[in-house]
XYZ file of C-alpha atoms in Angstrom:
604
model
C 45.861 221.134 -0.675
C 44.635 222.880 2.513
C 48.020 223.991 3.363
C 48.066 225.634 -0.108
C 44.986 227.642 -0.365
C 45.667 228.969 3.472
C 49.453 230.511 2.006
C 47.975 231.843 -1.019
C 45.295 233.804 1.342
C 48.118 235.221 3.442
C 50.200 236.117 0.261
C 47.224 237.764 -1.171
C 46.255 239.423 1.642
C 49.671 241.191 2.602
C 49.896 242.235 -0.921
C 46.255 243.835 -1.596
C 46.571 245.412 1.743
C 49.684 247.009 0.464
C 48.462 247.902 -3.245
C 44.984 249.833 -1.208
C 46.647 251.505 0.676
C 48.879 253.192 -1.897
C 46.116 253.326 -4.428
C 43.947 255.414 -1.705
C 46.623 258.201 -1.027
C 45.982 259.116 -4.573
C 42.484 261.692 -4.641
C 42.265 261.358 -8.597
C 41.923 257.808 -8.870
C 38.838 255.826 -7.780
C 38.805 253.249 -5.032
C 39.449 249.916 -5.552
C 38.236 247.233 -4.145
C 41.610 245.058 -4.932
C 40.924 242.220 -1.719
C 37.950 240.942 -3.857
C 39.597 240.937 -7.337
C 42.598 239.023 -5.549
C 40.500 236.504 -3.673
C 38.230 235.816 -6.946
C 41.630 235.178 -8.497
C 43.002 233.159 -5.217
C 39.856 230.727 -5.541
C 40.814 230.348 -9.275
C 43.451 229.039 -8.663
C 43.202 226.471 -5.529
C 39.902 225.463 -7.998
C 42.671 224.779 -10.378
C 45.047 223.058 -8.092
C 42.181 220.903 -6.820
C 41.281 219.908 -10.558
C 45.206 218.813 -11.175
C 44.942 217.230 -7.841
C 41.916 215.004 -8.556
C 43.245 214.029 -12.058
C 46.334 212.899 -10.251
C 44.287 210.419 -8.333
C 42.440 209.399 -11.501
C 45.518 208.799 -13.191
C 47.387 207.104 -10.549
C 44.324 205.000 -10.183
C 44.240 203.816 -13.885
C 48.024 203.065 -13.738
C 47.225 201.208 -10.632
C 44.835 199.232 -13.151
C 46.902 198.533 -15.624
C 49.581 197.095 -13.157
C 46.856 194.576 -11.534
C 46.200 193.560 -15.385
C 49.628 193.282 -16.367
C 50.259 191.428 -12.632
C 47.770 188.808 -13.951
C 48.790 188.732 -17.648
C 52.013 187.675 -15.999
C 50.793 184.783 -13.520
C 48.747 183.483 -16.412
C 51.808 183.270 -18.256
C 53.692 181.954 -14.694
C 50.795 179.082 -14.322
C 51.058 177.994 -17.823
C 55.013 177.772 -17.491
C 54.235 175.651 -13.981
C 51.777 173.531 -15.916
C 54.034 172.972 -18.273
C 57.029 172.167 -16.112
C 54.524 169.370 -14.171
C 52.958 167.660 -16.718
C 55.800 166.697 -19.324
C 55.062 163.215 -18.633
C 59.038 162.223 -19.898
C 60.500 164.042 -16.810
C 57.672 162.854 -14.571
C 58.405 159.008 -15.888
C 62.403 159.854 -15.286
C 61.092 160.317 -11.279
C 59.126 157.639 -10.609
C 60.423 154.299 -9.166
C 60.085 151.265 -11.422
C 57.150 149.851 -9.618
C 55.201 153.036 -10.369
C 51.853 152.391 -11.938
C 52.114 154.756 -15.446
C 48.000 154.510 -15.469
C 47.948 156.161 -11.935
C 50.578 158.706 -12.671
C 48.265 159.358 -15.786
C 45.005 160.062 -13.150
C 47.492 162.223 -11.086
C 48.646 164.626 -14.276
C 44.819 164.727 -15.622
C 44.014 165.563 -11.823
C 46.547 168.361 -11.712
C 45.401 169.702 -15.117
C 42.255 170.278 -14.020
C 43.450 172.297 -10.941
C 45.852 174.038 -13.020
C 42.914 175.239 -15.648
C 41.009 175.922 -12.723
C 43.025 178.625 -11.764
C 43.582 179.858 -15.119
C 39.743 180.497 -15.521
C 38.654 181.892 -12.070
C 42.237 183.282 -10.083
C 41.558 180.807 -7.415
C 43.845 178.416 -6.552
C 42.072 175.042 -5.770
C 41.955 174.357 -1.846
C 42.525 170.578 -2.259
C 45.755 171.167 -3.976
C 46.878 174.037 -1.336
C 46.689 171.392 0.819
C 48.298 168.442 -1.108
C 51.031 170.924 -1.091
C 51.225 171.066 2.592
C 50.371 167.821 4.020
C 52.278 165.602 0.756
C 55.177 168.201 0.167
C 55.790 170.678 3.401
C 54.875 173.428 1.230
C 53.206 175.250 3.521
C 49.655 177.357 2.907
C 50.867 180.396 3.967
C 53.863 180.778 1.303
C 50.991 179.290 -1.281
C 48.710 182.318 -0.396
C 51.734 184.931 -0.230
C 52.656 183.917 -3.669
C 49.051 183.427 -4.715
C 48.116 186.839 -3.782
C 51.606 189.033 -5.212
C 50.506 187.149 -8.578
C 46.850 187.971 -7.811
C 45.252 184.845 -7.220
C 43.468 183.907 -3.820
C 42.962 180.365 -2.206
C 39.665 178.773 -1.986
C 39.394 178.725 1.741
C 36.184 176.476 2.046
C 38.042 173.192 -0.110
C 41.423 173.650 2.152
C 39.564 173.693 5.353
C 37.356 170.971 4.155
C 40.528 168.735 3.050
C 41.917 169.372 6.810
C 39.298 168.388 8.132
C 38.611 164.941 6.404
C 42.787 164.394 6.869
C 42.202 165.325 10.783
C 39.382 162.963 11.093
C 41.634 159.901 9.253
C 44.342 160.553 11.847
C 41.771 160.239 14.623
C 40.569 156.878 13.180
C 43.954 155.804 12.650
C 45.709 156.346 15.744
C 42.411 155.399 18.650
C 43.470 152.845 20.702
C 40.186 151.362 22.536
C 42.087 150.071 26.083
C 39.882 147.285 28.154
C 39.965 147.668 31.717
C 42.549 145.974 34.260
C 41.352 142.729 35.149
C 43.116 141.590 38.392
C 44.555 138.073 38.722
C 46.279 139.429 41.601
C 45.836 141.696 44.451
C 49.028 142.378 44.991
C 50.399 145.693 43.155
C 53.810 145.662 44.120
C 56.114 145.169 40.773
C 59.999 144.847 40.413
C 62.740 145.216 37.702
C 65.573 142.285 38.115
C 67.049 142.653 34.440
C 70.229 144.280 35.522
C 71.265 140.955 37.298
C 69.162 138.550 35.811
C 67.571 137.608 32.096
C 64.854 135.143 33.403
C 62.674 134.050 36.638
C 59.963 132.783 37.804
C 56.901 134.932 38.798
C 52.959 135.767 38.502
C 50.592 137.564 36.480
C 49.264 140.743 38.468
C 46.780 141.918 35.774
C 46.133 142.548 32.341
C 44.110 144.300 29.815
C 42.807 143.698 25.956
C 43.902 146.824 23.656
C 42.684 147.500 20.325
C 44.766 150.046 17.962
C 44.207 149.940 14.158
C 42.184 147.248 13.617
C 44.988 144.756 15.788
C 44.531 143.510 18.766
C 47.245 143.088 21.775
C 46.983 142.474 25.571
C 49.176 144.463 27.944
C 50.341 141.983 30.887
C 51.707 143.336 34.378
C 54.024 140.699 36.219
C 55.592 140.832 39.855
C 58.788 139.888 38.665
C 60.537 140.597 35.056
C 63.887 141.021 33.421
C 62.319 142.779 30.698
C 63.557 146.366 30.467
C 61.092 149.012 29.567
C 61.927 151.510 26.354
C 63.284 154.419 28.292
C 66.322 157.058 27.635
C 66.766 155.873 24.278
C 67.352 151.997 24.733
C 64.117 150.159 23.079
C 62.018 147.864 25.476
C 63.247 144.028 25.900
C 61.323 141.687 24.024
C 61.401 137.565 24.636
C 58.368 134.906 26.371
C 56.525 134.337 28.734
C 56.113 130.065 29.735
C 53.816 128.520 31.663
C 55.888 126.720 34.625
C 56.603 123.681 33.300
C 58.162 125.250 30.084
C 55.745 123.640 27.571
C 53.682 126.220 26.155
C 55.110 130.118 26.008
C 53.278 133.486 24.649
C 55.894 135.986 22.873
C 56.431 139.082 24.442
C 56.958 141.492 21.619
C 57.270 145.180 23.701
C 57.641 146.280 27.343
C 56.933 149.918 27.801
C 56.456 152.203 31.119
C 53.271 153.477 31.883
C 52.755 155.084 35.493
C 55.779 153.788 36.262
C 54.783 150.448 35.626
C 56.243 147.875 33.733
C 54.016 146.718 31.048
C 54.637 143.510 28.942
C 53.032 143.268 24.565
C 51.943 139.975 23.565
C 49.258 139.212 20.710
C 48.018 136.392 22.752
C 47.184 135.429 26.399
C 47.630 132.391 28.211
C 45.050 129.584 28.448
C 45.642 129.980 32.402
C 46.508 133.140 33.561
C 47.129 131.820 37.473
C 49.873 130.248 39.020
C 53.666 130.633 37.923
C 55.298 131.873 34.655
C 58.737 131.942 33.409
C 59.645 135.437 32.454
C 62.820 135.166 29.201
C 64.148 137.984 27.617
C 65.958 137.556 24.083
C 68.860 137.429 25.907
C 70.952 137.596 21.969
C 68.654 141.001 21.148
C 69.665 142.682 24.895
C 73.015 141.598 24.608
C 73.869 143.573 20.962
C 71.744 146.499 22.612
C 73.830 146.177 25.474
C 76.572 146.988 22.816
C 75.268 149.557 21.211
C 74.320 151.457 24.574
C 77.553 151.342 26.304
C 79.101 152.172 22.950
C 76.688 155.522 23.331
C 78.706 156.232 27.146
C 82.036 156.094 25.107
C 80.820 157.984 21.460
C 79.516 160.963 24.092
C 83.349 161.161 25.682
C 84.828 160.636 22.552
C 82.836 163.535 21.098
C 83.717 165.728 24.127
C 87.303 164.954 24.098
C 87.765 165.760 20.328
C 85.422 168.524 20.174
C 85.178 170.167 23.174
C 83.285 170.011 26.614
C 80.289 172.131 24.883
C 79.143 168.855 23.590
C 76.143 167.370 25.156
C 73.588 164.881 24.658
C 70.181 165.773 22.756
C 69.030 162.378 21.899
C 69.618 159.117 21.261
C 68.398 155.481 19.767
C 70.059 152.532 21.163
C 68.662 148.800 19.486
C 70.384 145.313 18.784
C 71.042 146.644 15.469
C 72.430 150.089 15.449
C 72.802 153.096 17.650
C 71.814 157.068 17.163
C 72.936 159.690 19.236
C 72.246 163.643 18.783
C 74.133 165.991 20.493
C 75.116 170.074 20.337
C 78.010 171.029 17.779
C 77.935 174.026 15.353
C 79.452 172.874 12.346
C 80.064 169.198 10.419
C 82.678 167.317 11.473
C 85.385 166.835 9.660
C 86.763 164.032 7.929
C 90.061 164.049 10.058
C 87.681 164.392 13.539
C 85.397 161.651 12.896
C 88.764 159.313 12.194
C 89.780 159.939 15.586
C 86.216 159.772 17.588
C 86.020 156.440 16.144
C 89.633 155.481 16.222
C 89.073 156.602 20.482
C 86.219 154.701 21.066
C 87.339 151.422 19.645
C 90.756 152.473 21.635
C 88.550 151.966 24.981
C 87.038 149.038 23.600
C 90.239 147.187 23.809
C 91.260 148.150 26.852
C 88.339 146.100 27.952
C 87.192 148.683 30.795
C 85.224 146.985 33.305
C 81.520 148.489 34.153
C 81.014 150.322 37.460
C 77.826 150.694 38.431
C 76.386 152.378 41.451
C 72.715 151.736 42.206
C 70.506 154.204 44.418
C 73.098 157.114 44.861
C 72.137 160.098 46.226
C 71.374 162.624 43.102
C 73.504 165.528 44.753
C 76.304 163.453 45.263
C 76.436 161.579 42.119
C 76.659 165.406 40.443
C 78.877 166.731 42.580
C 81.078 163.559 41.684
C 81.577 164.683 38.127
C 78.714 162.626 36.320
C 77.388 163.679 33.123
C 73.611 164.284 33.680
C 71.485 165.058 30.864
C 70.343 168.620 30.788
C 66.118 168.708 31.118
C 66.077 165.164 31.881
C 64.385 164.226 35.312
C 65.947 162.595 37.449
C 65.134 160.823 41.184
C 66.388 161.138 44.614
C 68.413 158.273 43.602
C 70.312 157.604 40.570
C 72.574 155.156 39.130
C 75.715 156.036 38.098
C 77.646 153.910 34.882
C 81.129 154.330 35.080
C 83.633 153.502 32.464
C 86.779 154.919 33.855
C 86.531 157.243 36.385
C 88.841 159.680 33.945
C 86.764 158.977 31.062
C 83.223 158.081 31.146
C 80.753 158.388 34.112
C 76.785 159.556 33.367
C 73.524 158.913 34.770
C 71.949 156.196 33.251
C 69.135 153.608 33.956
C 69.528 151.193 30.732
C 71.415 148.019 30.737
C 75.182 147.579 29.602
C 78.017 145.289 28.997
C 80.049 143.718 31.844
C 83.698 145.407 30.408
C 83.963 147.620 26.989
C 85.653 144.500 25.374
C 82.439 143.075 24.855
C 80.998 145.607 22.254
C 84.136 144.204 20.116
C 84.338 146.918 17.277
C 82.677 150.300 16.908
C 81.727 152.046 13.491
C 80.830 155.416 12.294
C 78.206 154.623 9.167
C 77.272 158.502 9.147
C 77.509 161.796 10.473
C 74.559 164.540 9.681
C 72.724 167.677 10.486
C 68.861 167.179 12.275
C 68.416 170.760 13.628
C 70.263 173.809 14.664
C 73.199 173.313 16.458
C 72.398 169.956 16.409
C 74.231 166.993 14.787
C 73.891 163.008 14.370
C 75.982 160.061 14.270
C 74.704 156.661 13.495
C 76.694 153.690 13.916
C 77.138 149.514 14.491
C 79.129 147.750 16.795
C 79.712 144.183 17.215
C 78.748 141.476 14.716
C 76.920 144.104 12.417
C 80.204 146.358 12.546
C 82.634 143.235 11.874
C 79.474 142.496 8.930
C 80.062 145.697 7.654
C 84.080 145.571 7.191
C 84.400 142.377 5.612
C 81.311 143.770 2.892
C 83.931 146.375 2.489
C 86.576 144.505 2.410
C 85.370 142.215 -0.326
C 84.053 144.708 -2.327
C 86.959 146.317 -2.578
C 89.075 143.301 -3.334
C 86.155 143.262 -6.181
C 87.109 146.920 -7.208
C 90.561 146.003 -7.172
C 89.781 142.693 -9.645
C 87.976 145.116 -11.988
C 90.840 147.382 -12.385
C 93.010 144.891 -12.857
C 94.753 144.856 -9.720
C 96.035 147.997 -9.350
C 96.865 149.315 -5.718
C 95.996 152.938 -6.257
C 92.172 152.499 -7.061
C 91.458 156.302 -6.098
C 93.361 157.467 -9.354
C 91.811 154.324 -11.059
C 88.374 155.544 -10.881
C 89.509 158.723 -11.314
C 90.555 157.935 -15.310
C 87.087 155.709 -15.740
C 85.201 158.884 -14.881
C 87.284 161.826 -17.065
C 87.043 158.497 -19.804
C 83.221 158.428 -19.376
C 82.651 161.939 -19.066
C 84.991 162.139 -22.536
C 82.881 159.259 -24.107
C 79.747 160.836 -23.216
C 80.355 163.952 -25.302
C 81.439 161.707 -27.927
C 77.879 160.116 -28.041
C 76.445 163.860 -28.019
C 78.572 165.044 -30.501
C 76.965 161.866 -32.790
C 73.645 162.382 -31.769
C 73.940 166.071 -32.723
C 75.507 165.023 -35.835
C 72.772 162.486 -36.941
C 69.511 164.877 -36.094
C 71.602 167.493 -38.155
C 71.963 165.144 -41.153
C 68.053 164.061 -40.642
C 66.440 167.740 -40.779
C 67.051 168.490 -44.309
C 65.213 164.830 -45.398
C 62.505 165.550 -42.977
C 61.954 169.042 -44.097
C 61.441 167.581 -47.338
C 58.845 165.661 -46.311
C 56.350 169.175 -45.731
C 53.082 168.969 -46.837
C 51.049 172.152 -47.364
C 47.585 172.117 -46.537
C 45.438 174.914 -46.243
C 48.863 177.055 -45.835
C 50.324 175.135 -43.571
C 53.433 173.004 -43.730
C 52.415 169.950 -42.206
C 54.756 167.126 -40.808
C 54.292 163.860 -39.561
C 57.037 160.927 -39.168
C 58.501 158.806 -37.056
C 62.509 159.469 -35.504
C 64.836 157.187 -34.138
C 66.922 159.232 -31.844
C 68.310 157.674 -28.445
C 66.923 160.474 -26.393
C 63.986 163.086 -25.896
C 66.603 166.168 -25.807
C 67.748 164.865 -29.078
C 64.454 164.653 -30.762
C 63.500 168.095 -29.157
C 66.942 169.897 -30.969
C 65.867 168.094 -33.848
C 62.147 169.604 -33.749
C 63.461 173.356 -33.295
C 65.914 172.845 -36.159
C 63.485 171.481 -38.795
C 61.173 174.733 -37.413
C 63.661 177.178 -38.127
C 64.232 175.643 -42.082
C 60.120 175.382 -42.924
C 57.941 178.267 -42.371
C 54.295 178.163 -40.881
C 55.332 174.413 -39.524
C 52.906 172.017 -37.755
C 54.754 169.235 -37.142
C 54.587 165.746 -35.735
C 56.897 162.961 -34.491
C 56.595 160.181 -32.941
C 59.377 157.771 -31.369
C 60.134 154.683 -29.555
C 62.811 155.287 -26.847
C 63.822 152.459 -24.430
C 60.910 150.637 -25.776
C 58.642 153.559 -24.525
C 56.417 155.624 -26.945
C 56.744 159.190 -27.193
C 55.103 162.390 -29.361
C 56.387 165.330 -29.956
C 54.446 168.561 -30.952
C 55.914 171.663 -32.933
C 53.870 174.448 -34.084
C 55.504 177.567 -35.712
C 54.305 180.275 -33.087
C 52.363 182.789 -35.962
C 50.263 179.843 -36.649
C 49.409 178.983 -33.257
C 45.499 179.589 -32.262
C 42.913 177.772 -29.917
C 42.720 174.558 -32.292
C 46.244 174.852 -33.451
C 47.860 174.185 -29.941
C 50.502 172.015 -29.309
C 50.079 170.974 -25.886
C 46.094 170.281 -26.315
C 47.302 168.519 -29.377
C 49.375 166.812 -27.972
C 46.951 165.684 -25.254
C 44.573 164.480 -27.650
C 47.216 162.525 -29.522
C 48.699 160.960 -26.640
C 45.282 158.622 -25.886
C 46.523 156.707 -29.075
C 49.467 155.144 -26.435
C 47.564 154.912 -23.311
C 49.207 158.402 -22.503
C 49.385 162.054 -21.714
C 51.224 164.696 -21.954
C 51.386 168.911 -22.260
C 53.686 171.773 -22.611
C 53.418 175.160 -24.779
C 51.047 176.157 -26.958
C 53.566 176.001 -29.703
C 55.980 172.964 -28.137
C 54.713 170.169 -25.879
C 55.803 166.329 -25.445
C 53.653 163.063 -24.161
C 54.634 159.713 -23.078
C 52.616 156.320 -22.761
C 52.540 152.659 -23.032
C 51.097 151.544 -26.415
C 53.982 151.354 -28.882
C 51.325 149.665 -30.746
C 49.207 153.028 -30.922
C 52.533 155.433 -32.396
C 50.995 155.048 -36.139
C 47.762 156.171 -35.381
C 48.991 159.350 -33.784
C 50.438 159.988 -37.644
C 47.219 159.578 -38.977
C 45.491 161.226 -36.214
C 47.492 164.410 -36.538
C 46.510 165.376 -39.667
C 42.923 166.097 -38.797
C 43.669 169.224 -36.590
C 44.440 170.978 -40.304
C 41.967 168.788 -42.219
């Protein structure tokens, strides 16, 4: 506006200057004083301009208003169409497993009513169930608040914090671990590893402590001498016994972990005598299947590198008596055609029964500049040790156990391949007895398959024609469905009662399924004007209501889905939806004709 008013003056002035001066070279005509007239008429006008100007702002302020109304109009409307969506109990049942408690999933829809009118009455969106979003679902509380605030709603800061907290403080509780101090049997501290060579001997208790972690109590156990191996790159920790020396009372050892570099042994219970001599055992069945599963990790990591490329490296892996995991860089799934032959490699090297070659205490510089596959981040000693199988296939850094020659692992199995981060893929898999397990369960249920389709030897194309049948079959059934609620809306309009001017309807349905009774409900609506109506029915043994309320009749007490709440008590129940269409479920079949008689009383 400044910019505006200073132009105007210079216009004005160059032109009254110019009009003066003309005006004075004329003796019969009076002077003029033409600057004033022209700057009355200059602040006229910017008092004009200034006028528009401010009832711009006005304006643009009200439409601003009217915006933020119609923003919240709308996320009332949004709310109620979420409320909706999350409290028709028949989809909620459909979700459950079958060991679900109905009664609790009852408290849980109540509980999220409440929040839900909550933030229908205030614009505050509860913090408790901001943060039963995060911590139950991943949503996270900052994508709550964006979409909170575009919608203008705002989260109640002082419940979410609160609800952190109290979750915070029942992590704390649940993970402290109270550790006892060392108490020394004896002095010595000097501990050593003998599992690569050996899976039992005879040695002493150097010390041990009591340790107390969610309400259990264990007792960590240092010995001189053990076979066990400690969980470390991947492969889980050695479990087994510990005897007294004459081998007639034992402890179980159920974990060995590192700590400090120590080897530390689990057991629930101590020894009556913790002096003298022990026999240390390892499950030598459990270490030999992890054995299996490690070595088969060596060979999956070539494999993968041979097939894929050389960019493939280790990210992680899990190596147990049961099953193995590994993790490693690729950019895309792998396809059906590469994971054939990564298997069909692997098991390839497991039948040419490679022997192990294993190099203990080599210097680190040499064993990289021998070719070894090292880990990337990992770190590693002065010394390494080296696991070979085949100089021209596998050779990496390792410090877990492994089998004697690749023959040993027997067969090797791909169960899945998966994404777990960016760049990052997964392969799970079984060797050994649990892979030769898992072929014959194929094998016989396919021989099973084959029975079933009466023997024939292309059972792709068999299933194939069962499925187009079904799918065929199944809009059959719809078609018949359809057919029947279209035959039953004419008798059932019949059945309208007026009271008080409205066409009231209440009767039970047997349809096989809710979207059937729902087509039905909107079809009898469209035939009978100013229609409250009412069914109940009795699907899979499970009671249901349905609510329909012609939508120019709909008010406060007229409303389907608190109708439909109220009604839904009568079967141990709840329910919601629209104001003029809404659903419940429940438990008491028992209760169905009450909810007839029941209904009738919102028009009474």
């Amino acid at each position: 506006m400044r910019t505006l008013a200073i132009g105007t003056d210079i216009f004005y002035d160059t032109i009254g200057n110019t009009i003066e001066k003309s005006l004075k070279s004329v003796d019969k005509i009076p002077t003029i004083n033409i600057q004033e007239i022209l700057q009355t008429k200059n602040n006229e006008y910017i008092s004009a301009f200034k006028k528009i100007h401010d009832s711009l702002d006005r304006l643009i302020e009200i439409q601003n208003s009217i915006d933020k109304v119609s923003k919240i109009e709308n996320s009332l409307k949004t709310f109620n169409s979420v409320k909706n969506s999350i409290i028709t109990f028949d989809k909620l049942k459909k979700s459950l497993p079958k060991t679900s408690s109905i009664a609790s999933v009852i408290d849980k829809v109540n509980q999220t009513q409440k929040w839900l009118d909550k933030v229908s009455e205030n614009f505050k969106i509860p913090g408790e169930l901001v943060f039963k979003l995060q911590d139950t679902y991943g949503f996270p509380k900052d994508l709550t608040e964006l979409m909170g605030r575009e919608n203008g709603f705002i989260i109640e800061e002082e419940q979410y914090e609160k609800a952190l907290k109290e979750q915070k403080n029942r992590s704390r509780a649940a993970t402290a671990v109270d550790t006892g101090d060392w108490i020394i049997v004896n002095q010595d501290n000097d501990t050593e590893f003998v599992g690569y060579d050996l899976t039992e001997i005879e040695t002493e208790i150097l010390k041990y402590r009591k340790v107390s972690a969610k309400g259990k109590e264990q007792y960590q156990i240092v010995l001189r001498q053990t076979p066990f191996y400690a969980e470390s790159g991947g492969q889980v920790g050695d479990t087994g016994r510990l005897e007294d020396h004459r081998r007639q009372f034992l402890v179980e050892i159920t974990d060995t972990k590192k700590e400090n570099g120590v080897i530390v042994h689990y057991t629930d219970t101590l020894p009556t005598d913790v002096d003298g001599k022990f026999w240390a055992v390892i499950d030598e069945d459990k270490r030999i299947l992890t054995e299996d599963n490690h070595s088969a990790t060596h060979l999956l990591h070539a494999a993968l590198k041979k097939v894929l490329g050389t960019h493939v490296n280790q990210k992680g892996s899990l190596v147990n008596a049961d099953n193995l995991r590994f993790d490693f860089s690729h950019f895309a799934k792998i396809s059906e055609e590469d994971l054939l032959e990564i298997e069909r490699l692997v098991n390839q090297k497991i039948r040419e029964n490679i022997k192990l070659k294993e190099q203990r205490n080599v210097p680190y510089d040499e064993a990289i500049n021998s070719g070894v596959t090292a880990l990337f981040g990992e770190k590693y000693g002065d010394f390494v040790r080296v696991i070979t199988f085949d100089d021209h296939f596998s050779k990496e850094l390792c410090g877990g156990t492994h089998v004697k020659a690749t023959g040993q692992i027997g067969y090797f199995k791909i169960i899945s391949e998966s994404a777990v981060a960016a760049g990052v893929r997964r392969i799970e898999a079984i060797t050994a007895d649990k892979a030769e397990q898992f072929i014959a369960n194929q094998s016989k249920e396919l021989s099973q398959l084959k029975s079933l389709l009466k023997g024939t030897q292309n059972i792709s194309a068999a299933v194939q024609t069962l499925i187009d049948e079904n799918a065929k079959l199944k809009k059959e059934v719809e078609k018949s469905i359809l057919a029947k609620a279209g035959d039953m809306k004419q008798d059932i309009a019949a059945k309208a009662t007026n009271i008080n001017g409205i066409n009231f309807i209440a009767t039970q349905v047997d349809l096989p399924n809710a979207d059937a009774v729902k087509n039905l409900a909107f079809e009898v609506k469209a035939l009978v004007p100013d229609l409250y109506l009412v069914f109940t029915t009795l699907i899979d043994d499970k009671p249901g209501i349905t609510v329909m309320i012609a939508e120019n009749i709909v008010s406060d007490t007229l409303n389907a889905a608190k109708i439909v709440r109220e009604l839904g008590k009568e079967i141990q129940g709840g329910g919601g939806g629209q104001p003029f269409y809404a659903t419940a479920g429940g438990k008491n079949a028992a209760g169905l004709a009450s909810v007839l008689e029941k209904a009738k009383q919102f028009i009474s």
